[in-house]
PDB file of C-alpha atoms in Angstrom:
ATOM      1  CA  UNK A1443      74.508  89.084 142.968  1.00 35.00           C
ATOM      2  CA  UNK A1444      78.474  89.357 144.103  1.00 36.00           C
ATOM      3  CA  UNK A1445      81.353  88.530 142.016  1.00 34.00           C
ATOM      4  CA  UNK A1446      83.173  85.110 142.773  1.00 33.00           C
ATOM      5  CA  UNK A1447      87.093  86.090 143.356  1.00 33.00           C
ATOM      6  CA  UNK A1448      89.636  84.161 141.048  1.00 34.00           C
ATOM      7  CA  UNK A1449      91.029  83.541 143.977  1.00 36.00           C
ATOM      8  CA  UNK A1450      88.020  81.587 146.064  1.00 38.00           C
ATOM      9  CA  UNK A1451      87.411  77.791 146.189  1.00 41.00           C
ATOM     10  CA  UNK A1452      86.047  76.774 142.942  1.00 49.00           C
ATOM     11  CA  UNK A1453      84.075  73.518 144.881  1.00 60.00           C
ATOM     12  CA  UNK A1454      83.828  72.640 148.403  1.00 86.00           C
ATOM     13  CA  UNK A1455      87.376  70.408 149.760  1.00 92.00           C
ATOM     14  CA  UNK A1456      86.387  66.952 150.715  1.00 94.00           C
ATOM     15  CA  UNK A1457      88.626  64.268 152.425  1.00 94.00           C
ATOM     16  CA  UNK A1458      88.522  60.863 152.804  1.00 96.00           C
ATOM     17  CA  UNK A1459      91.081  57.757 154.155  1.00 96.00           C
ATOM     18  CA  UNK A1460      91.628  54.822 152.355  1.00 96.00           C
ATOM     19  CA  UNK A1461      92.764  52.248 154.239  1.00 95.00           C
ATOM     20  CA  UNK A1462      95.661  49.688 153.617  1.00 94.00           C
ATOM     21  CA  UNK A1463      96.501  51.395 150.285  1.00 95.00           C
ATOM     22  CA  UNK A1464      99.891  51.032 148.426  1.00 93.00           C
ATOM     23  CA  UNK A1465     100.799  52.979 145.084  1.00 93.00           C
ATOM     24  CA  UNK A1466      98.736  51.115 142.971  1.00 94.00           C
ATOM     25  CA  UNK A1467      95.065  52.106 144.890  1.00 94.00           C
ATOM     26  CA  UNK A1468      95.032  55.516 143.526  1.00 95.00           C
ATOM     27  CA  UNK A1469      95.020  54.468 139.911  1.00 95.00           C
ATOM     28  CA  UNK A1470      90.965  54.010 139.863  1.00 95.00           C
ATOM     29  CA  UNK A1471      90.823  57.440 141.525  1.00 95.00           C
ATOM     30  CA  UNK A1472      93.418  59.299 139.182  1.00 95.00           C
ATOM     31  CA  UNK A1473      90.572  61.228 137.014  1.00 93.00           C
ATOM     32  CA  UNK A1474      90.773  60.845 133.219  1.00 93.00           C
ATOM     33  CA  UNK A1475      90.950  64.552 132.625  1.00 93.00           C
ATOM     34  CA  UNK A1476      93.691  65.541 134.968  1.00 94.00           C
ATOM     35  CA  UNK A1477      96.884  65.156 132.512  1.00 96.00           C
ATOM     36  CA  UNK A1478      99.344  66.512 135.304  1.00 96.00           C
ATOM     37  CA  UNK A1479     100.691  63.713 138.245  1.00 97.00           C
ATOM     38  CA  UNK A1480     103.054  65.621 140.801  1.00 96.00           C
ATOM     39  CA  UNK A1481     104.973  63.333 143.272  1.00 96.00           C
ATOM     40  CA  UNK A1482     106.879  65.105 145.843  1.00 93.00           C
ATOM     41  CA  UNK A1483     109.398  63.841 147.912  1.00 90.00           C
ATOM     42  CA  UNK A1484     109.582  60.523 145.951  1.00 91.00           C
ATOM     43  CA  UNK A1485     111.970  58.017 147.840  1.00 89.00           C
ATOM     44  CA  UNK A1486     113.154  55.352 145.299  1.00 89.00           C
ATOM     45  CA  UNK A1487     113.527  53.006 147.674  1.00 86.00           C
ATOM     46  CA  UNK A1488     111.796  52.226 151.248  1.00 82.00           C
ATOM     47  CA  UNK A1489     115.129  51.557 153.305  1.00 85.00           C
ATOM     48  CA  UNK A1490     117.727  53.725 154.678  1.00 88.00           C
ATOM     49  CA  UNK A1491     120.477  52.002 153.163  1.00 93.00           C
ATOM     50  CA  UNK A1492     123.754  53.024 151.012  1.00 96.00           C
ATOM     51  CA  UNK A1493     123.165  51.591 146.845  1.00 95.00           C
ATOM     52  CA  UNK A1494     124.856  52.375 143.714  1.00 96.00           C
ATOM     53  CA  UNK A1495     122.864  54.181 141.228  1.00 95.00           C
ATOM     54  CA  UNK A1496     123.864  56.622 138.034  1.00 97.00           C
ATOM     55  CA  UNK A1497     122.803  60.502 138.981  1.00 95.00           C
ATOM     56  CA  UNK A1498     123.848  63.978 138.207  1.00 96.00           C
ATOM     57  CA  UNK A1499     125.653  65.164 140.677  1.00 96.00           C
ATOM     58  CA  UNK A1500     124.471  68.968 139.205  1.00 96.00           C
ATOM     59  CA  UNK A1501     121.910  70.486 136.964  1.00 96.00           C
ATOM     60  CA  UNK A1502     122.617  69.451 133.591  1.00 96.00           C
ATOM     61  CA  UNK A1503     125.810  67.321 134.214  1.00 97.00           C
ATOM     62  CA  UNK A1504     126.723  63.706 133.116  1.00 98.00           C
ATOM     63  CA  UNK A1505     125.173  60.951 135.334  1.00 98.00           C
ATOM     64  CA  UNK A1506     128.187  59.146 137.597  1.00 98.00           C
ATOM     65  CA  UNK A1507     127.702  56.301 138.927  1.00 98.00           C
ATOM     66  CA  UNK A1508     128.158  56.733 142.337  1.00 98.00           C
ATOM     67  CA  UNK A1509     126.825  55.339 146.030  1.00 97.00           C
ATOM     68  CA  UNK A1510     123.891  56.738 147.168  1.00 96.00           C
ATOM     69  CA  UNK A1511     121.510  57.071 150.497  1.00 94.00           C
ATOM     70  CA  UNK A1512     118.237  59.084 150.997  1.00 91.00           C
ATOM     71  CA  UNK A1513     117.829  60.046 147.819  1.00 90.00           C
ATOM     72  CA  UNK A1514     114.601  62.261 147.079  1.00 90.00           C
ATOM     73  CA  UNK A1515     113.075  63.906 144.560  1.00 92.00           C
ATOM     74  CA  UNK A1516     110.099  65.396 143.321  1.00 94.00           C
ATOM     75  CA  UNK A1517     108.719  64.569 140.190  1.00 96.00           C
ATOM     76  CA  UNK A1518     106.089  66.104 137.572  1.00 97.00           C
ATOM     77  CA  UNK A1519     104.648  63.134 135.460  1.00 97.00           C
ATOM     78  CA  UNK A1520     101.848  62.724 132.747  1.00 98.00           C
ATOM     79  CA  UNK A1521      98.760  60.456 134.010  1.00 97.00           C
ATOM     80  CA  UNK A1522      99.661  57.964 131.415  1.00 98.00           C
ATOM     81  CA  UNK A1523     103.263  57.838 132.640  1.00 98.00           C
ATOM     82  CA  UNK A1524     102.808  57.421 136.219  1.00 97.00           C
ATOM     83  CA  UNK A1525      99.992  54.598 135.287  1.00 97.00           C
ATOM     84  CA  UNK A1526     102.306  52.588 133.176  1.00 98.00           C
ATOM     85  CA  UNK A1527     105.240  52.958 135.942  1.00 97.00           C
ATOM     86  CA  UNK A1528     103.580  52.459 138.766  1.00 96.00           C
ATOM     87  CA  UNK A1529     105.272  49.194 139.687  1.00 94.00           C
ATOM     88  CA  UNK A1530     108.222  51.351 139.839  1.00 94.00           C
ATOM     89  CA  UNK A1531     106.317  53.409 143.079  1.00 92.00           C
ATOM     90  CA  UNK A1532     105.199  49.929 144.576  1.00 89.00           C
ATOM     91  CA  UNK A1533     107.481  49.576 147.198  1.00 86.00           C
ATOM     92  CA  UNK A1534     106.759  53.648 148.345  1.00 86.00           C
ATOM     93  CA  UNK A1535     104.648  56.079 150.584  1.00 90.00           C
ATOM     94  CA  UNK A1536     103.713  59.079 148.402  1.00 94.00           C
ATOM     95  CA  UNK A1537     102.829  62.607 148.108  1.00 95.00           C
ATOM     96  CA  UNK A1538     100.222  62.934 145.102  1.00 96.00           C
ATOM     97  CA  UNK A1539      98.532  65.603 143.472  1.00 96.00           C
ATOM     98  CA  UNK A1540      96.955  65.638 140.386  1.00 96.00           C
ATOM     99  CA  UNK A1541      95.799  69.106 138.312  1.00 94.00           C
ATOM    100  CA  UNK A1542      94.056  69.093 134.489  1.00 92.00           C
ATOM    101  CA  UNK A1543      96.453  72.086 133.814  1.00 92.00           C
ATOM    102  CA  UNK A1544     100.231  72.938 134.940  1.00 91.00           C
ATOM    103  CA  UNK A1545     100.788  74.113 138.534  1.00 91.00           C
ATOM    104  CA  UNK A1546     103.141  76.790 139.309  1.00 92.00           C
ATOM    105  CA  UNK A1547     106.949  75.108 139.498  1.00 91.00           C
ATOM    106  CA  UNK A1548     107.549  76.647 143.329  1.00 91.00           C
ATOM    107  CA  UNK A1549     104.154  74.436 144.860  1.00 93.00           C
ATOM    108  CA  UNK A1550     104.998  72.473 147.381  1.00 89.00           C
ATOM    109  CA  UNK A1551     103.849  71.036 150.760  1.00 86.00           C
ATOM    110  CA  UNK A1552     106.672  72.393 152.791  1.00 86.00           C
ATOM    111  CA  UNK A1553     106.317  76.054 152.021  1.00 87.00           C
ATOM    112  CA  UNK A1554     103.294  76.196 153.586  1.00 91.00           C
ATOM    113  CA  UNK A1555     102.398  76.636 156.824  1.00 88.00           C
ATOM    114  CA  UNK A1556      99.690  74.482 157.536  1.00 89.00           C
ATOM    115  CA  UNK A1557      98.136  71.245 155.286  1.00 87.00           C
ATOM    116  CA  UNK A1558      94.714  73.173 155.261  1.00 88.00           C
ATOM    117  CA  UNK A1559      96.341  76.216 154.091  1.00 87.00           C
ATOM    118  CA  UNK A1560      98.287  73.961 151.148  1.00 90.00           C
ATOM    119  CA  UNK A1561      94.786  72.660 150.775  1.00 91.00           C
ATOM    120  CA  UNK A1562      93.502  76.372 150.578  1.00 90.00           C
ATOM    121  CA  UNK A1563      95.993  77.237 147.566  1.00 90.00           C
ATOM    122  CA  UNK A1564      95.633  73.773 145.758  1.00 91.00           C
ATOM    123  CA  UNK A1565      91.618  74.709 145.592  1.00 89.00           C
ATOM    124  CA  UNK A1566      92.147  78.062 143.976  1.00 89.00           C
ATOM    125  CA  UNK A1567      94.691  76.443 141.625  1.00 91.00           C
ATOM    126  CA  UNK A1568      92.257  73.695 140.131  1.00 88.00           C
ATOM    127  CA  UNK A1569      93.689  70.734 141.274  1.00 94.00           C
ATOM    128  CA  UNK A1570      91.832  67.823 141.075  1.00 94.00           C
ATOM    129  CA  UNK A1571      93.312  65.263 143.973  1.00 95.00           C
ATOM    130  CA  UNK A1572      95.609  64.799 146.572  1.00 95.00           C
ATOM    131  CA  UNK A1573      96.875  61.574 147.531  1.00 96.00           C
ATOM    132  CA  UNK A1574      98.987  60.846 150.485  1.00 95.00           C
ATOM    133  CA  UNK A1575     100.290  57.827 151.883  1.00 95.00           C
ATOM    134  CA  UNK A1576     103.004  57.691 154.348  1.00 93.00           C
ATOM    135  CA  UNK A1577     104.197  54.132 153.611  1.00 90.00           C
ATOM    136  CA  UNK A1578     103.132  51.586 151.136  1.00 89.00           C
ATOM    137  CA  UNK A1579     100.059  49.283 152.403  1.00 92.00           C
ATOM    138  CA  UNK A1580      99.145  52.070 155.525  1.00 94.00           C
ATOM    139  CA  UNK A1581      95.902  54.712 155.900  1.00 95.00           C
ATOM    140  CA  UNK A1582      95.791  56.837 152.790  1.00 96.00           C
ATOM    141  CA  UNK A1583      94.253  60.365 153.055  1.00 95.00           C
ATOM    142  CA  UNK A1584      92.303  61.326 149.754  1.00 96.00           C
ATOM    143  CA  UNK A1585      91.302  64.881 149.151  1.00 95.00           C
ATOM    144  CA  UNK A1586      89.607  66.216 146.143  1.00 95.00           C
ATOM    145  CA  UNK A1587      88.412  69.662 145.324  1.00 93.00           C
ATOM    146  CA  UNK A1588      84.922  69.666 143.517  1.00 90.00           C
ATOM    147  CA  UNK A1589      81.671  68.206 144.617  1.00 90.00           C
ATOM    148  CA  UNK A1590      81.552  66.512 141.234  1.00 88.00           C
ATOM    149  CA  UNK A1591      84.993  65.171 141.764  1.00 89.00           C
ATOM    150  CA  UNK A1592      84.324  63.690 144.989  1.00 92.00           C
ATOM    151  CA  UNK A1593      81.137  62.394 143.405  1.00 92.00           C
ATOM    152  CA  UNK A1594      82.817  60.616 140.567  1.00 88.00           C
ATOM    153  CA  UNK A1595      85.913  59.046 143.340  1.00 92.00           C
ATOM    154  CA  UNK A1596      83.196  57.893 145.684  1.00 92.00           C
ATOM    155  CA  UNK A1597      81.910  55.770 142.975  1.00 91.00           C
ATOM    156  CA  UNK A1598      84.953  54.539 141.888  1.00 89.00           C
ATOM    157  CA  UNK A1599      86.401  53.331 144.730  1.00 89.00           C
ATOM    158  CA  UNK A1600      83.965  51.638 147.500  1.00 88.00           C
ATOM    159  CA  UNK A1601      86.541  51.585 150.284  1.00 88.00           C
ATOM    160  CA  UNK A1602      87.009  55.069 150.930  1.00 90.00           C
ATOM    161  CA  UNK A1603      85.437  56.473 153.952  1.00 88.00           C
ATOM    162  CA  UNK A1604      85.216  60.041 155.270  1.00 88.00           C
ATOM    163  CA  UNK A1605      87.601  61.761 157.295  1.00 80.00           C
ATOM    164  CA  UNK A1606      86.731  63.085 160.064  1.00 62.00           C
TER     165      UNK A1606
END
């Protein structure tokens, strides 16, 4: 029998869609064993407008109360923190990645030539769930990276339908 490479995907990639989704839609889909939640390109406000916020101007620098626009950042939280703070994400879309363990610091969707190559690497790294919601109250893409997790997600959210 041929040995499996550590670089092989651990299971089949399953893709679903969830209509009329919002940030709260992801909570029942988060697997209890997935302790790490990473949000990519989070916008604290969906509007492109100037607003006042206290932000650091450099790493380690003090927060400065300034007018800002188009603020975007990546976040890494525990599953518990994300669920506790879910109301603060409700107005926005999101790209959320859940994993059971740490992921490489430079892992980012922008660094891949296609969504498929990003998903392939996520599967190799043991990611559990990818939730892609362009804007609140739109159709979300839900990707899971194992047959077992797919069964669990399907039993948790009956509104999921297969993506073609």
